[in-house]
Coordinates of C-alpha atoms in Angstrom, one line a residue:
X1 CA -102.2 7.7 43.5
X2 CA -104.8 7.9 46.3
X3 CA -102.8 10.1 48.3
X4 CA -103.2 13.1 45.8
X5 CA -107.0 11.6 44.8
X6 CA -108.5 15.1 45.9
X7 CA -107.0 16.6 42.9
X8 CA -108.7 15.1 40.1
X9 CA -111.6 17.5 41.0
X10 CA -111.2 20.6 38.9
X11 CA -112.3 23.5 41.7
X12 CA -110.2 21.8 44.5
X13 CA -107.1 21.2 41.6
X14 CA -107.3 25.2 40.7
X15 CA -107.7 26.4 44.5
X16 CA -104.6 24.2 45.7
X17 CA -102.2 25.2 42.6
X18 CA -103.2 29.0 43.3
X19 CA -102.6 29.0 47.2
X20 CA -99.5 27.2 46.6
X21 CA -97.7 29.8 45.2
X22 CA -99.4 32.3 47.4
X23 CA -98.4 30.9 51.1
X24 CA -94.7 30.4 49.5
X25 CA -94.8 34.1 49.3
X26 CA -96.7 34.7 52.6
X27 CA -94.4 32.6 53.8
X28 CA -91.1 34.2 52.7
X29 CA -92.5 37.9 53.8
X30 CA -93.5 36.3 57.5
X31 CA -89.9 35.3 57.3
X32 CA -88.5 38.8 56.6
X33 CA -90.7 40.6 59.1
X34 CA -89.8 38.2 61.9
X35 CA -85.9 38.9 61.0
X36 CA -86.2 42.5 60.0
X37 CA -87.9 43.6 63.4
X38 CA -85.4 41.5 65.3
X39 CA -82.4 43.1 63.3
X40 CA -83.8 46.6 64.2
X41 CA -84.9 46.0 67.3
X42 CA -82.7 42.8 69.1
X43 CA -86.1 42.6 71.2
X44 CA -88.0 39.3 72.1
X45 CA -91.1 41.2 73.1
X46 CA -91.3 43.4 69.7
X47 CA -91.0 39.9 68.3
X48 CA -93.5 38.9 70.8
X49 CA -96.0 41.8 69.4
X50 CA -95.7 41.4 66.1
X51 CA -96.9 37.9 66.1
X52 CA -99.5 39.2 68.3
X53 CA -100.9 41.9 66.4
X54 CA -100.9 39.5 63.2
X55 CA -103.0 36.6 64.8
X56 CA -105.0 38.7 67.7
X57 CA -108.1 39.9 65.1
X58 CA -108.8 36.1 65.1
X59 CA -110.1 35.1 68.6
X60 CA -112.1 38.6 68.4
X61 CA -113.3 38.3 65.0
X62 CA -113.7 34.6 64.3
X63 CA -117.4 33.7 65.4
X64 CA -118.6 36.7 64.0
X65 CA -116.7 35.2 60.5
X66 CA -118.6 31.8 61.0
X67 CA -121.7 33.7 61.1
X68 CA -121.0 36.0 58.4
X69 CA -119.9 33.2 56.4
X70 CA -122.7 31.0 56.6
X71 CA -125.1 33.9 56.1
X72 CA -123.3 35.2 52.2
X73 CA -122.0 33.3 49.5
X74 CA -118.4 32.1 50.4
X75 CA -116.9 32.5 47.2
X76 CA -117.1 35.9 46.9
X77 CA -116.2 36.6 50.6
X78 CA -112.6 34.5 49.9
X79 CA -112.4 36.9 46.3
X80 CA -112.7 40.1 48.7
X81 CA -109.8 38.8 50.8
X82 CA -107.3 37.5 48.6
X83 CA -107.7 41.4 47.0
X84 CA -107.1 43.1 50.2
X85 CA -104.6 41.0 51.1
X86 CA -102.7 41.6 47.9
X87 CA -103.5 45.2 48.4
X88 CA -101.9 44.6 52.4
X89 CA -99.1 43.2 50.8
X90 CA -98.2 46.0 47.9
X91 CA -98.3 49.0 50.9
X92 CA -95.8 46.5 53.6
X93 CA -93.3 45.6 49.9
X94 CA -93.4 50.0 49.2
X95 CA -92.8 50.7 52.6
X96 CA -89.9 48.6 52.6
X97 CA -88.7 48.9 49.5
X98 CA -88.0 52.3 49.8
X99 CA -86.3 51.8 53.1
X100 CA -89.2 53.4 55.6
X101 CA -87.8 50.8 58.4
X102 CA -91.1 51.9 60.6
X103 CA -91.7 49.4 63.5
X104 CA -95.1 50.8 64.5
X105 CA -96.3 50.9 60.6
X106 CA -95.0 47.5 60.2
X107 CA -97.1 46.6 63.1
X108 CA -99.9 48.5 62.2
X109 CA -100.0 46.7 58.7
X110 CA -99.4 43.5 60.4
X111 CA -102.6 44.1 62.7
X112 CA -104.3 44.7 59.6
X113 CA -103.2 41.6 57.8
X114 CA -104.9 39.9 61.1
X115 CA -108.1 41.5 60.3
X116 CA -108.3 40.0 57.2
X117 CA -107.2 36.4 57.7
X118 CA -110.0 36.3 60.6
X119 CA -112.3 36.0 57.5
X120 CA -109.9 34.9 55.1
X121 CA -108.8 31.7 56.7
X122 CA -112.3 30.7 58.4
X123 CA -113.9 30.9 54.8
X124 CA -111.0 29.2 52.8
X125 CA -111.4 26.4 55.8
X126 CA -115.7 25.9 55.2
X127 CA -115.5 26.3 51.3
X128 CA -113.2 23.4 50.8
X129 CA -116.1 21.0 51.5
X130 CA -117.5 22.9 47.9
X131 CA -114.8 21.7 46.6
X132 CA -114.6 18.2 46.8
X133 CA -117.2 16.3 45.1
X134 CA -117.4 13.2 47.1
X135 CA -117.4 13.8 51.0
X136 CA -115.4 11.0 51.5
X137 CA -112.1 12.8 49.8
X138 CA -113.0 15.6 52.0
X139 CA -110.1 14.8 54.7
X140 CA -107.9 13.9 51.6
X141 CA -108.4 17.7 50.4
X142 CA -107.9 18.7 53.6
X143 CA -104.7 16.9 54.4
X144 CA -103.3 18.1 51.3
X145 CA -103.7 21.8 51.6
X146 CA -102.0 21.2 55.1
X147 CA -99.3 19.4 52.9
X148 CA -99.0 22.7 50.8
X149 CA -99.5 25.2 53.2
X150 CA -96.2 23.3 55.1
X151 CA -94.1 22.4 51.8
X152 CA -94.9 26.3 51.2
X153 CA -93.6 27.1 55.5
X154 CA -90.4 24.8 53.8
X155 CA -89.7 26.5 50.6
X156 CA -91.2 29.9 51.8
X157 CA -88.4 30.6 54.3
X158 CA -85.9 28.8 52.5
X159 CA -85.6 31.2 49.8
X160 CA -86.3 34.3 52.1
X161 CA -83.0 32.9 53.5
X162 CA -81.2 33.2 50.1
X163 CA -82.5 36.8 49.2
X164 CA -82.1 38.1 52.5
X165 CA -78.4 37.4 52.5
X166 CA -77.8 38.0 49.1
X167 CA -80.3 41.1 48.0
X168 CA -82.3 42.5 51.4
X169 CA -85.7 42.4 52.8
X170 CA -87.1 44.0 50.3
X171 CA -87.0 41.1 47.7
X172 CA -88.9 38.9 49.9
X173 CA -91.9 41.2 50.2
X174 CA -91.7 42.5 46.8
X175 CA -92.0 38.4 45.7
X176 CA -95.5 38.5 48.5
X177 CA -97.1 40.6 46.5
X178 CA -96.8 39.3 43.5
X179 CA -97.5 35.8 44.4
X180 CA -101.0 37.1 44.9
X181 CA -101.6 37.1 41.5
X182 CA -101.9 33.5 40.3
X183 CA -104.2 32.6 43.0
X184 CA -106.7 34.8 42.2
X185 CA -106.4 34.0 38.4
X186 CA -107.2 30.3 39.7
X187 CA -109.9 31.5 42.0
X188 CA -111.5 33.5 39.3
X189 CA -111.3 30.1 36.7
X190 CA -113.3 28.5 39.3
X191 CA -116.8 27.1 39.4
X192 CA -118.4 26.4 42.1
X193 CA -122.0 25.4 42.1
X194 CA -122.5 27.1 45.8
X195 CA -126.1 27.7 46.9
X196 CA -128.0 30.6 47.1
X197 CA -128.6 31.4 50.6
X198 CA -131.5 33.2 51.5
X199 CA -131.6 36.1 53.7
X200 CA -132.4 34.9 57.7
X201 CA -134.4 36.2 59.8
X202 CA -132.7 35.8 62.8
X203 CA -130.1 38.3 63.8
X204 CA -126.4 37.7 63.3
X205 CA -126.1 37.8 67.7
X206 CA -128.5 34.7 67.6
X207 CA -126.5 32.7 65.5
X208 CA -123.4 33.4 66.6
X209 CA -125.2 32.6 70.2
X210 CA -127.0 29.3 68.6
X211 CA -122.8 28.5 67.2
X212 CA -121.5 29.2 70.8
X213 CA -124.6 26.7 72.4
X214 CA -123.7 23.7 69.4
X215 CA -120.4 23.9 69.8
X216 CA -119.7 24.1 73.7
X217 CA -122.6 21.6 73.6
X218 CA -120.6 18.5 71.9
X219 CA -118.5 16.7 74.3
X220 CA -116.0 15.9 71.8
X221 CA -115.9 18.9 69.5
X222 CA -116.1 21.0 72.3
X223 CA -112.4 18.7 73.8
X224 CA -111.0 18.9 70.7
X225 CA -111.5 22.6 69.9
X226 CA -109.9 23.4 74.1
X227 CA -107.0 21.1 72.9
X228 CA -106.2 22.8 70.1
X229 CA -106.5 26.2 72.3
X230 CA -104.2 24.9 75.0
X231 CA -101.7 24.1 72.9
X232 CA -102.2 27.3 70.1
X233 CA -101.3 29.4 73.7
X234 CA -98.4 27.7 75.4
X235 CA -97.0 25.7 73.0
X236 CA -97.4 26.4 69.1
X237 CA -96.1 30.2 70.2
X238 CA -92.5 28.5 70.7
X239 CA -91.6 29.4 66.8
X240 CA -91.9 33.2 68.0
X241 CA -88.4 33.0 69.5
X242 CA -86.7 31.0 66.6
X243 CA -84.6 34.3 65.6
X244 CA -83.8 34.0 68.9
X245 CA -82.4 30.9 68.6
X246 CA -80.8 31.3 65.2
X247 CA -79.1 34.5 65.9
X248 CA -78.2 34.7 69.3
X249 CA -78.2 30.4 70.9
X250 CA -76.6 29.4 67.7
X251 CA -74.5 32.2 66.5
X252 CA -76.0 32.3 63.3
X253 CA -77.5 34.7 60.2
X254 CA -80.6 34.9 58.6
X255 CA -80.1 31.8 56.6
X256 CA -80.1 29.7 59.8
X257 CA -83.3 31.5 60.8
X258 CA -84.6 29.9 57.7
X259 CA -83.4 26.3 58.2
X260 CA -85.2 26.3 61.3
X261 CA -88.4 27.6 59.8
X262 CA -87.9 24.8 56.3
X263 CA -87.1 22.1 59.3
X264 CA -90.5 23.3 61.1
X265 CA -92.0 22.6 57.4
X266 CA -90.3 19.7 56.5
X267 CA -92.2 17.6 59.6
X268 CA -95.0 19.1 58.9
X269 CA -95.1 17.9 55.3
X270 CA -94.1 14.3 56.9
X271 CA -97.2 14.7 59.4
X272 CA -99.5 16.2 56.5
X273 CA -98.5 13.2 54.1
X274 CA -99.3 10.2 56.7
X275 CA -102.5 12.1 57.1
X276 CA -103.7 12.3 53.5
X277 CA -103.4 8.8 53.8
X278 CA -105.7 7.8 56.0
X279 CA -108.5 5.9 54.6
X280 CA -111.3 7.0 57.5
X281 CA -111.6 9.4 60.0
X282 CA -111.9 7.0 62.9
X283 CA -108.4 7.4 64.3
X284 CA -108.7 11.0 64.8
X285 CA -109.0 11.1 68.4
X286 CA -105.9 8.6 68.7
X287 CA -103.7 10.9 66.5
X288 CA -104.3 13.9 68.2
X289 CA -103.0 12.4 71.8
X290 CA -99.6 11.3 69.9
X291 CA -99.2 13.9 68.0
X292 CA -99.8 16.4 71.1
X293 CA -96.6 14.1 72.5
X294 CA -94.5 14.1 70.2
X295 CA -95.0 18.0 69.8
X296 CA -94.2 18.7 73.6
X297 CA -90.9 16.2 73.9
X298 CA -89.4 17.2 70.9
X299 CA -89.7 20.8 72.1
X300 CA -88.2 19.6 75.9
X301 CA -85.0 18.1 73.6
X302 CA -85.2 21.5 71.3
X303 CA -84.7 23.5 74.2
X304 CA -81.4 21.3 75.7
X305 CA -80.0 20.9 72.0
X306 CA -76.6 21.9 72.4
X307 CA -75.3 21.3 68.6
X308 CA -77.5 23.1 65.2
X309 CA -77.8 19.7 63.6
X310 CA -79.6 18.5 66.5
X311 CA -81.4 21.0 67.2
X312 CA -82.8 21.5 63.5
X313 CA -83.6 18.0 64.1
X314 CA -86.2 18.1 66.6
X315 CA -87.0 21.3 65.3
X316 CA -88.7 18.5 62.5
X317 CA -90.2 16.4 65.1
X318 CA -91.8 19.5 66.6
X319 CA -93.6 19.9 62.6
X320 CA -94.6 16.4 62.5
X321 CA -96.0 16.9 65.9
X322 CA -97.5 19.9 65.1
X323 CA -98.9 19.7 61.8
X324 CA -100.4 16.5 62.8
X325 CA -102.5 17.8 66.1
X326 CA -103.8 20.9 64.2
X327 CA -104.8 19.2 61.1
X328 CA -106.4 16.2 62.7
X329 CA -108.3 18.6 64.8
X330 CA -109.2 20.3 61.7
X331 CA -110.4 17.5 59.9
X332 CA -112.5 16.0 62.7
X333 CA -114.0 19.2 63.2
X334 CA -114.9 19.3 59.6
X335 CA -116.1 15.8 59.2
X336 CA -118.5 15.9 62.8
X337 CA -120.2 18.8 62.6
X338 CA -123.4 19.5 60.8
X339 CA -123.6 21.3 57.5
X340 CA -125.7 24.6 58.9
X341 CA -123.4 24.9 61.8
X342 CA -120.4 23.9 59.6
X343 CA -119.0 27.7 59.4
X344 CA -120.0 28.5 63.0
X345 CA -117.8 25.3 64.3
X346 CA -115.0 25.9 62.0
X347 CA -115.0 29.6 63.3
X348 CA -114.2 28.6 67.3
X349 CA -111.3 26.6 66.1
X350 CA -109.7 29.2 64.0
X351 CA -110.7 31.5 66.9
X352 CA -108.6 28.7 69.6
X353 CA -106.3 27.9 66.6
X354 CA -104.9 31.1 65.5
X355 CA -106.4 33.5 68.5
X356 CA -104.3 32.0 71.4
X357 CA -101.5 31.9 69.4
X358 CA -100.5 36.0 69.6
X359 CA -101.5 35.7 73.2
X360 CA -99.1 32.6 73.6
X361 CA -96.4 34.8 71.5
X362 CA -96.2 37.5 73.9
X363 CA -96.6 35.1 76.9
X364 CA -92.9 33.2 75.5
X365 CA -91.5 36.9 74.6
X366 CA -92.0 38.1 78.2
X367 CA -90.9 34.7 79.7
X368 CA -87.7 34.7 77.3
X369 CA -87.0 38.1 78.5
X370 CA -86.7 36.9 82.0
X371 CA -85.2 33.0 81.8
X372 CA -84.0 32.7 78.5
X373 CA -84.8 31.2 75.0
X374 CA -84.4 27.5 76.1
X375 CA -86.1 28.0 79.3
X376 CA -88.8 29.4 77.3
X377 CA -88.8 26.8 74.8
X378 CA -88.7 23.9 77.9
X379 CA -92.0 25.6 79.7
X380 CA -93.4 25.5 76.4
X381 CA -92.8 21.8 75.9
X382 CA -93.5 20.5 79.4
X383 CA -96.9 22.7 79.3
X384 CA -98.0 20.5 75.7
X385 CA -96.9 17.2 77.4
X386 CA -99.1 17.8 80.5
X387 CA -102.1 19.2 78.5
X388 CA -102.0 16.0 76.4
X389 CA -102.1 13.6 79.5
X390 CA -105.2 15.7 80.4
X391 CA -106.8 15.1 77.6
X392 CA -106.0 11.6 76.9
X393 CA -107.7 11.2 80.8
X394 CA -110.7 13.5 79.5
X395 CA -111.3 11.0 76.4
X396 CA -111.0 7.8 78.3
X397 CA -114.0 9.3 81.0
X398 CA -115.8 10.5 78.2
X399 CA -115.8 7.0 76.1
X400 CA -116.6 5.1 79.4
X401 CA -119.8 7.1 80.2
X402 CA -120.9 6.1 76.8
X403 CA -120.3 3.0 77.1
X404 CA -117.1 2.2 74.8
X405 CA -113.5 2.3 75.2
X406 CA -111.5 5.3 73.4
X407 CA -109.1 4.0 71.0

């Protein structure tokens, strides 16, 4: 079938099967920690912080990534970070294992975590273009690791919802680190014909200063990377307060917390799956303005859902809306910009991506603490809806002064 045609090359096959079964245990530990501090604690804003601490390494660390990345052989950088992050993992499943409930530690481990994926994620995100033999499957790869990385935010959650209730915490981040395991037997079964890069002679400050110029310097990768940074800081964060919403708007346990999070996953595997379809990059642009709508309404009817089933419901439109935005970003951004700056570009919208996002998550915690969840949730939504009308006007000027009409 052409929608899984990415996966008849052997590097891209091995990397996708490994990382599957990794992010469903990433995914069920996130889980935990989000419901074990909230169980401890009953506080929004340590919510808030943990989600902070976990993302805020990335709009530090990011550029400096890019440039580290396109200076060394990627390969080997991503085989450094899946082993510290198994390592990561094996001290967070001890310490709660043997019941040391230690909210700063847990933090602290979660900041490091943060640290890591501010390399991890920007070189798993440049590497896949190594991949993929013929350029033109490259947005095909692309949409279907999104496709994984949500079926894993689907099944992920979903069974942290069955061995929270049934065994404890401690299951789920027992079942983290071991899920470490196959993907670095895949990444190790690899072969990747990258090329040797020879040492520069500028400094690492130039290029990351040459990365910032390229970047701010392309109208429309320059848009879509501020999009994706809106939205990353006043909208995406809305998932922080979904304990919130399980336990406390909906009366609920910590299988409820997972419906919402499988929900989340399930419209993002809808959105992922129409994009792996796509035959050209072309309509990019067009998807990212109704995808950035649908993501803001359905969080506007989230937040006045008065009934679970209807609230789990647009709780999916918000994935498809979701998914959609960020991975057509991603893909444009990987299909415009030019192979030597390829790292660099892919760095800012990690850094906008996942950087704004702990900023966002302790902007919602403080403004839940002082209106409520579904106030929250409603700012959140009405923000992503104006941001996109912005942005649609932005294209439109743009496309006129070149001397075209946006699609």
């Amino acid at each position: 079938m052409s929608i899984f045609r990415s996966l008849k090359y052997r590097n891209f096959k091995l990397f996708f099967y490994g990382q599957s079964i990794s992010l469903i245990g990433t995914w069920m530990q996130k889980t935990a920690v989000a419901w074990l501090v909230y169980r401890l604690t009953g506080s929004a804003l340590l919510l808030g912080l943990v989600g902070f601490v976990s993302l805020i390494p990335s709009l530090v660390l990011s550029p400096y990534a890019g440039s580290l990345i396109d200076r060394h052989n990627r390969y080997r950088i991503l085989l450094v970070t899946q082993i510290v992050s198994m390592l990561q993992a094996g001290a967070l499943a001890a310490l709660i294992f043997f019941q040391y409930y230690n909210i700063p530690m847990i933090i602290f481990l979660s900041l490091i975590q943060g640290i890591i994926n501010a390399f991890d994620v920007t070189c798993r995100q440049s590497l896949m273009i190594e991949m993929v033999d013929d350029k033109d499957d490259l947005p095909n790869a692309i949409a279907l690791n999104s496709t994984m990385a949500n079926l894993a935010r689907i099944v992920g959650p979903a069974i942290a919802g069955i061995l929270l209730s049934t065994f404890g915490e401690d299951f789920c981040f027992v079942g983290n680190f071991i899920s470490y395991v196959p993907v670095l037997a895949c990444l190790l079964l690899m072969k990747l014909d990258i090329v040797v890069i020879q040492k520069p002679q500028k400094s690492i400050w130039v290029e990351l200063e040459e990365g910032f110029k390229y970047v701010s310097g392309d109208k429309e990768l320059s848009s879509m990377i501020i999009m994706i940074g809106i939205s990353s800081l006043f909208v995406i964060p809305f998932n922080t307060l979904m304990p919130i919403f399980a336990k406390d708007v909906f009366a609920g346990t910590a299988r409820t917390f997972s419906w919402f999070e499988s929900a989340a996953g399930l419209g993002s595997v809808i959105g992922a799956m129409y994009l792996a379809n796509l035959k050209s990059a072309r309509p990019l642009m067009k998807i990212t303005i109704i995808a950035s709508a649908i993501f803001g309404l359905s969080l506007l009817l989230l937040a006045f859902a008065d009934r679970l089933p209807i609230a789990l419901l647009f709780m999916t439109f918000s994935g498809i809306g979701m998914m959609a935005q960020t991975s057509a970003i991603n893909t444009y951004i990987q299909t415009h910009s030019s192979p030597a700056m390829r790292g660099r570009a892919i760095s800012y919208y990690v850094m906008a991506y996942q950087g704004m996002i702990p900023i966002g998550s302790l902007l919602i915690g403080w403004t839940a603490q002082g209106f409520g969840p579904r106030m929250a949730v409603c700012i959140a939504g009405a923000i992503g809806l104006v941001a996109t009308g912005l942005f649609m006007l932005y294209r439109n000027k743009v496309s006129h002064s070149k001397g075209f009409v946006f699609e």
